[in-house]
Amino acid sequence: MAAAAPSQLRILLAGAGAFGQEHLRRLVERPDVRVAAVADPCSMALDAVRQRHNSITCFEDPQQMLDQTPADAVIVATPAASHAAITLHAIARSLGVLLEKPVTLGPAEAEGLARAAADAGTLVLPGHVLRFSRDHRKLVEIAASGILGRVLHVRSRRYRDDAHAVRYRDIDPVLMTMIHDIDIALWIARSPFRSARAWRSTGGFRSLTAVTAVTESGVTCELQTAWTFSPGEAPPDRVEVVGENGGIELDTSHGLVLHAEGRRSLIPLAMDDDALANEQDHFFACLRDRNQVPALNLRDAVAGLRLAGAVCGSLRDSREVRLDV
Ligand SMILES: NC(=O)c1ccc[n+]([C@@H]2O[C@H](COP(=O)([O-])OP(=O)(O)OC[C@H]3O[C@@H](n4cnc5c(N)ncnc54)[C@H](O)[C@@H]3O)[C@@H](O)[C@H]2O)c1
């Protein structure tokens, strides 16, 4: 295995499934990092890594990888149930962590990670990738600029194919997919949620989940996730913000439309944007310069998980759930 050039960060990857491979594909193209090792208990996943990148050291156990490989940071792209244990182990070894969403299955575990990271002075960046999408950033920048007046309402929808219900049978669509919409709503509203009411078309994961939630500041949010579409059929993701003096909408196939100051303006999609590459850029920049303020932190992820928990509670009990402030 080639030694890292002095300026290269040494990066570990835990989880070489579909999304771990997305991370890996970008990492191996980067001149500023070296992939020091990959861990996955699945031999097929490791075979796929070895076939494409035969110089990368592979482990079946992520904790063994963390213990045995000198590194600066780890990207955790394993199923959510394993995130906390791997991240705590990495924090104990003073490694920076880029932690895929949902950072944990519930807010209490994420609060534990936030405390451990703060005590150790370690960077843990939640992998809420849309925070690094140029189109989503544009929408949030415009909403925050004041041109729409006070933000009153956020609507966000994300529809996926029904294979998700088979692939991700161990995790609720609220935690797997709607967590993006929840994070977007928090990002725009800049206020925690005070209540949520949720409905689901069936009891299973192949279903539509519709949520109405209200923030402490009074922003109403309508969030929808469906895992019901046939492959290739799902409509584009869509986010809409309504303010006192106008609105802005993002359709991820077509672009942004701003309704403000008496006119309608079209803003084209950013060309060749790669939100995951941008997220990696930001993570590595924060690792190199600890004075740089991360775009989001574990406290933001905790706020999202509190709403996700309230949504799941509302689905279970068929009633509005109030969140303690
Ligand atoms: N940001 C996004 O848009 C986005 C998109 C997809 C997935 N994700 C997240 O990425 C993570 C992985 O999702 P995926 O789609 O790649 O799932 P996946 O099922 O395709 O892959 C998960 C991989 O992790 C491995 N694994 C399981 N337990 C492990 C452990 N303890 N240590 C190391 N590896 C382990 C599995 O063998 C598998 O290869 C999840 O947290 C998911 O929510 C994020």
Coordinates of C-alpha atoms and ligand atoms in Angstrom, one line a residue:
M1 CA 0.0 0.0 0.0
A2 CA 1.4 3.4 -0.9
A3 CA 2.2 5.7 2.0
A4 CA 0.1 8.9 2.3
A5 CA 1.8 12.0 1.0
P6 CA 2.3 14.4 4.0
S7 CA -0.5 16.7 2.8
Q8 CA -2.9 13.8 2.3
L9 CA -5.5 13.0 5.0
R10 CA -5.8 9.3 5.8
I11 CA -9.4 8.3 5.5
L12 CA -11.2 5.1 6.6
L13 CA -14.5 3.9 5.3
A14 CA -16.9 1.8 7.4
G15 CA -19.6 0.2 5.2
A16 CA -19.0 -0.6 1.5
G17 CA -22.7 -1.0 0.5
A18 CA -24.5 1.2 -2.0
F19 CA -23.7 4.5 -0.4
G20 CA -20.3 3.6 0.9
Q21 CA -19.4 2.9 -2.7
E22 CA -20.6 6.4 -3.6
H23 CA -18.2 7.8 -1.0
L24 CA -15.4 5.5 -2.1
R25 CA -15.7 6.4 -5.8
R26 CA -15.2 10.1 -5.0
L27 CA -12.5 9.5 -2.4
V28 CA -10.2 7.5 -4.7
E29 CA -10.4 10.4 -7.3
R30 CA -9.2 13.0 -4.7
P31 CA -5.6 14.0 -4.6
D32 CA -5.9 15.4 -1.0
V33 CA -6.8 12.1 0.7
R34 CA -5.7 8.5 0.7
V35 CA -8.2 5.7 1.6
A36 CA -6.3 3.9 4.3
A37 CA -8.7 1.0 4.7
V38 CA -12.3 -0.1 4.3
A39 CA -14.4 -2.3 6.6
D40 CA -17.6 -4.3 5.9
P41 CA -18.7 -7.7 7.4
C42 CA -20.1 -8.7 4.0
S43 CA -17.5 -10.5 1.9
M44 CA -19.3 -9.6 -1.4
A45 CA -19.0 -5.9 -0.5
L46 CA -15.3 -6.3 0.2
D47 CA -14.7 -8.3 -3.0
A48 CA -16.3 -5.4 -4.9
V49 CA -13.8 -3.0 -3.2
R50 CA -10.8 -5.2 -3.9
Q51 CA -11.8 -5.7 -7.6
R52 CA -11.8 -1.9 -8.2
H53 CA -9.1 -0.8 -5.8
N54 CA -6.7 -3.7 -5.1
S55 CA -4.3 -1.6 -3.0
I56 CA -6.9 -0.8 -0.3
T57 CA -6.7 -2.8 3.0
C58 CA -9.9 -4.4 3.9
F59 CA -11.3 -5.5 7.3
E60 CA -14.5 -7.3 8.2
D61 CA -14.8 -5.5 11.5
P62 CA -14.9 -1.7 11.6
Q63 CA -13.6 -1.5 15.2
Q64 CA -10.6 -3.7 14.3
M65 CA -10.0 -1.3 11.3
L66 CA -10.1 1.7 13.7
D67 CA -7.7 0.0 16.1
Q68 CA -5.2 -1.2 13.6
T69 CA -5.0 1.6 10.9
P70 CA -3.4 5.0 11.5
A71 CA -5.8 7.5 10.2
D72 CA -7.2 11.0 10.5
A73 CA -10.9 10.3 10.0
V74 CA -13.6 7.8 9.2
I75 CA -16.6 8.0 7.0
V76 CA -19.4 5.8 8.5
A77 CA -21.8 4.5 5.8
T78 CA -23.2 1.5 7.6
P79 CA -26.8 0.9 8.6
A80 CA -28.0 3.4 11.2
A81 CA -28.2 0.8 14.1
S82 CA -24.4 0.5 14.0
H83 CA -23.6 4.2 13.7
A84 CA -23.3 5.0 17.4
A85 CA -20.9 2.2 18.4
I86 CA -18.6 2.8 15.4
T87 CA -18.6 6.6 16.0
L88 CA -17.9 6.3 19.8
H89 CA -14.9 4.0 19.0
A90 CA -13.6 6.6 16.4
I91 CA -14.1 9.5 18.9
A92 CA -12.1 7.5 21.5
R93 CA -9.3 7.2 18.9
S94 CA -9.5 11.0 18.2
L95 CA -10.6 10.5 14.6
G96 CA -12.9 12.9 12.8
V97 CA -16.2 11.3 11.7
L98 CA -18.4 12.0 8.7
L99 CA -21.5 10.1 9.9
E100 CA -24.2 9.2 7.4
K101 CA -27.8 10.1 8.1
P102 CA -29.7 9.2 10.2
V103 CA -26.9 9.7 12.6
T104 CA -28.6 7.3 15.0
L105 CA -32.1 5.8 15.3
G106 CA -33.1 8.2 18.1
P107 CA -32.2 11.5 19.7
A108 CA -30.9 10.2 23.0
E109 CA -28.1 8.2 21.3
A110 CA -27.2 11.2 19.1
E111 CA -27.1 13.4 22.2
G112 CA -24.6 10.9 23.7
L113 CA -22.5 11.2 20.5
A114 CA -22.6 15.0 20.7
R115 CA -21.4 14.9 24.4
A116 CA -18.6 12.5 23.6
A117 CA -17.5 14.5 20.6
A118 CA -17.5 17.7 22.6
D119 CA -15.6 16.2 25.5
A120 CA -13.0 14.8 23.1
G121 CA -12.8 17.9 20.9
T122 CA -13.5 15.7 17.9
L123 CA -15.3 16.7 14.7
V124 CA -18.4 14.7 13.9
L125 CA -20.2 16.0 10.7
P126 CA -23.7 14.6 10.1
G127 CA -24.0 13.5 6.5
H128 CA -27.1 15.5 5.7
V129 CA -26.0 15.7 2.1
L130 CA -28.6 18.2 0.9
R131 CA -27.0 20.9 3.1
F132 CA -24.2 20.7 0.4
S133 CA -26.4 20.8 -2.7
R134 CA -25.9 24.1 -4.4
D135 CA -29.6 24.3 -5.4
H136 CA -30.8 23.6 -1.9
R137 CA -28.3 26.2 -0.5
K138 CA -29.6 28.7 -3.0
L139 CA -33.2 28.1 -1.9
V140 CA -32.3 28.5 1.8
E141 CA -30.1 31.6 1.1
I142 CA -33.1 33.3 -0.7
A143 CA -35.5 32.3 2.1
A144 CA -33.0 33.7 4.7
S145 CA -32.4 36.9 2.7
G146 CA -35.7 38.5 3.7
I147 CA -37.0 38.9 0.2
L148 CA -39.9 36.6 1.0
G149 CA -40.6 38.3 4.3
R150 CA -41.1 36.1 7.4
V151 CA -41.2 32.4 6.4
L152 CA -44.6 31.0 7.1
H153 CA -44.6 27.5 5.5
V154 CA -42.3 24.8 4.2
R155 CA -43.4 21.9 2.1
S156 CA -41.0 19.1 1.1
R157 CA -41.7 15.9 -0.8
R158 CA -39.4 13.0 -1.6
Y159 CA -40.7 9.9 -3.4
R160 CA -38.7 6.8 -3.9
D161 CA -39.2 3.5 -5.6
D162 CA -40.9 0.6 -3.7
A163 CA -37.7 -1.4 -3.8
H164 CA -36.7 0.7 -0.8
A165 CA -39.3 -1.2 1.3
V166 CA -37.3 -4.4 0.6
R167 CA -33.8 -3.0 0.7
Y168 CA -34.3 -1.0 3.9
R169 CA -36.6 -3.3 5.7
D170 CA -35.0 -2.5 9.1
I171 CA -35.5 1.2 9.1
D172 CA -38.6 3.3 8.9
P173 CA -39.0 5.6 5.8
V174 CA -39.2 8.5 8.2
L175 CA -35.7 7.9 9.4
M176 CA -34.3 6.7 6.1
T177 CA -35.9 9.3 3.6
M178 CA -38.0 11.9 5.4
I179 CA -35.1 12.7 7.6
H180 CA -33.8 14.8 4.6
D181 CA -37.1 16.8 4.5
I182 CA -37.0 17.2 8.3
D183 CA -33.5 18.6 8.1
I184 CA -34.4 20.9 5.3
A185 CA -37.4 22.2 7.3
L186 CA -35.2 22.9 10.3
W187 CA -32.5 24.5 8.1
I188 CA -35.1 26.9 6.7
A189 CA -37.2 27.6 9.8
R190 CA -34.2 27.9 12.1
S191 CA -36.4 26.8 15.0
P192 CA -37.1 23.5 16.8
F193 CA -40.5 21.7 16.3
R194 CA -43.2 21.9 18.9
S195 CA -45.8 19.4 17.5
A196 CA -46.3 16.8 14.7
R197 CA -49.2 14.8 13.3
A198 CA -48.5 12.0 10.8
W199 CA -50.5 9.7 8.6
R200 CA -49.4 6.6 6.7
S201 CA -51.3 4.9 3.9
T202 CA -50.7 1.4 5.2
G203 CA -49.0 -0.1 8.2
G204 CA -46.0 -1.2 6.2
F205 CA -43.0 0.6 4.7
R206 CA -44.3 0.4 1.1
S207 CA -46.5 3.4 1.8
L208 CA -47.0 7.1 1.7
T209 CA -46.2 9.0 4.9
A210 CA -47.6 12.5 5.3
V211 CA -46.6 14.8 8.2
T212 CA -47.8 18.2 9.4
A213 CA -45.4 19.7 11.9
V214 CA -45.2 23.2 13.5
T215 CA -42.0 24.9 14.7
E216 CA -41.7 26.9 18.0
S217 CA -41.6 30.0 15.8
G218 CA -44.9 29.1 14.1
V219 CA -43.7 27.9 10.7
T220 CA -46.0 25.1 9.5
C221 CA -44.4 22.3 7.6
E222 CA -45.9 19.6 5.3
L223 CA -43.5 16.7 4.6
Q224 CA -44.2 13.7 2.5
T225 CA -42.3 10.6 1.7
A226 CA -43.5 7.7 -0.4
W227 CA -41.9 4.3 -1.1
T228 CA -44.6 3.3 -3.6
F229 CA -43.3 4.1 -7.0
S230 CA -42.0 1.7 -9.7
P231 CA -38.3 2.1 -10.5
G232 CA -37.6 5.1 -12.7
E233 CA -41.1 6.5 -12.1
A234 CA -40.7 8.6 -9.0
P235 CA -41.4 12.4 -9.6
P236 CA -38.5 14.8 -8.8
D237 CA -37.9 16.0 -5.2
R238 CA -39.5 19.3 -4.5
V239 CA -39.2 21.9 -1.8
E240 CA -41.4 25.0 -1.4
V241 CA -41.1 27.9 0.9
V242 CA -43.9 30.5 1.4
G243 CA -43.2 33.8 3.1
E244 CA -45.3 36.8 4.0
N245 CA -44.2 38.5 0.7
G246 CA -43.6 35.7 -1.8
G247 CA -42.4 32.2 -2.2
I248 CA -39.7 30.0 -3.7
E249 CA -39.9 26.5 -5.1
L250 CA -37.2 24.0 -6.0
D251 CA -38.0 21.2 -8.4
T252 CA -34.8 19.1 -8.7
S253 CA -35.5 18.3 -12.4
H254 CA -36.3 21.8 -13.5
G255 CA -34.8 24.5 -11.2
L256 CA -35.9 27.2 -8.8
V257 CA -38.8 29.6 -9.3
L258 CA -38.8 32.7 -7.1
H259 CA -42.1 34.6 -6.7
A260 CA -41.2 37.9 -5.1
E261 CA -41.2 41.7 -5.6
G262 CA -44.1 41.5 -8.1
R263 CA -42.5 39.1 -10.5
R264 CA -41.6 35.4 -11.2
S265 CA -37.9 34.7 -11.8
L266 CA -36.5 31.3 -13.0
I267 CA -33.2 30.3 -11.5
P268 CA -31.6 27.3 -13.4
L269 CA -30.2 24.3 -11.6
A270 CA -26.5 24.5 -10.8
M271 CA -24.5 22.8 -13.5
D272 CA -22.6 19.6 -12.7
D273 CA -23.2 19.9 -8.9
D274 CA -22.2 16.9 -6.8
A275 CA -23.5 17.4 -3.3
L276 CA -21.7 14.4 -1.9
A277 CA -18.3 15.6 -3.3
N278 CA -19.1 19.0 -1.8
E279 CA -19.9 17.4 1.6
Q280 CA -16.5 15.6 1.5
D281 CA -14.8 18.9 0.5
H282 CA -16.4 20.5 3.6
F283 CA -15.5 17.7 5.9
F284 CA -11.9 17.7 4.9
A285 CA -11.7 21.5 5.1
C286 CA -13.1 21.4 8.6
L287 CA -10.6 18.6 9.6
R288 CA -7.7 20.6 8.3
D289 CA -8.8 23.9 9.8
R290 CA -10.5 23.4 13.2
N291 CA -11.5 27.1 13.2
Q292 CA -13.8 26.5 10.3
V293 CA -17.4 26.3 11.5
P294 CA -19.1 23.1 10.2
A295 CA -22.2 23.6 8.1
L296 CA -24.2 21.6 10.7
N297 CA -23.5 19.6 13.8
L298 CA -24.8 16.8 15.9
R299 CA -27.2 19.2 17.7
D300 CA -28.9 19.9 14.4
A301 CA -29.2 16.1 13.8
V302 CA -30.6 15.7 17.3
A303 CA -33.3 18.3 16.5
G304 CA -34.2 16.3 13.4
L305 CA -34.3 13.0 15.2
R306 CA -36.6 14.5 17.9
L307 CA -39.2 15.3 15.2
A308 CA -38.6 11.9 13.5
G309 CA -39.4 10.3 16.9
A310 CA -42.5 12.4 17.3
V311 CA -43.7 11.4 13.8
C312 CA -43.2 7.7 14.5
G313 CA -45.1 8.2 17.8
S314 CA -47.9 10.0 16.0
L315 CA -48.1 7.1 13.4
R316 CA -48.3 4.6 16.2
D317 CA -50.9 6.4 18.4
S318 CA -52.9 8.2 15.6
R319 CA -52.7 11.5 17.4
E320 CA -50.8 14.8 17.5
V321 CA -47.5 14.6 19.4
R322 CA -46.2 17.6 21.3
L323 CA -42.4 17.8 21.6
D324 CA -41.0 19.0 25.0
V325 CA -38.9 22.1 24.6
Ligands
LIG1 N1 -27.1 10.8 2.3 C1 -27.9 10.1 1.5 O1 -28.6 10.6 0.6 C2 -27.9 8.6 1.7 C3 -28.3 7.8 0.7 C4 -28.3 6.4 0.9 C5 -27.9 5.9 2.1 N2 -27.4 6.7 3.1 C6 -27.0 6.2 4.4 O2 -25.8 5.4 4.2 C7 -25.8 4.3 5.1 C8 -25.7 3.1 4.3 O3 -26.7 2.9 3.4 P1 -26.6 2.0 2.1 O4 -27.7 2.5 1.2 O5 -25.2 2.0 1.6 O6 -27.0 0.6 2.7 P2 -26.5 -0.8 2.2 O7 -27.4 -1.8 2.8 O8 -26.4 -0.8 0.7 O9 -25.0 -0.9 2.7 C9 -24.7 -1.0 4.1 C10 -23.3 -1.8 4.2 O10 -22.9 -1.7 5.5 C11 -22.4 -3.0 5.8 N3 -22.5 -3.2 7.3 C12 -23.5 -3.6 8.1 N4 -23.1 -3.5 9.4 C13 -21.8 -3.1 9.4 C14 -20.9 -2.8 10.4 N5 -21.2 -3.0 11.7 N6 -19.7 -2.3 10.1 C15 -19.3 -2.1 8.8 N7 -20.2 -2.4 7.8 C16 -21.4 -2.8 8.1 C17 -23.3 -4.0 5.1 O11 -22.7 -5.2 4.9 C18 -23.5 -3.2 3.8 O12 -22.4 -3.6 2.9 C19 -27.1 4.4 5.9 O13 -26.9 5.1 7.1 C20 -28.0 5.3 5.0 O14 -29.0 6.0 5.6 C21 -27.4 8.1 2.9

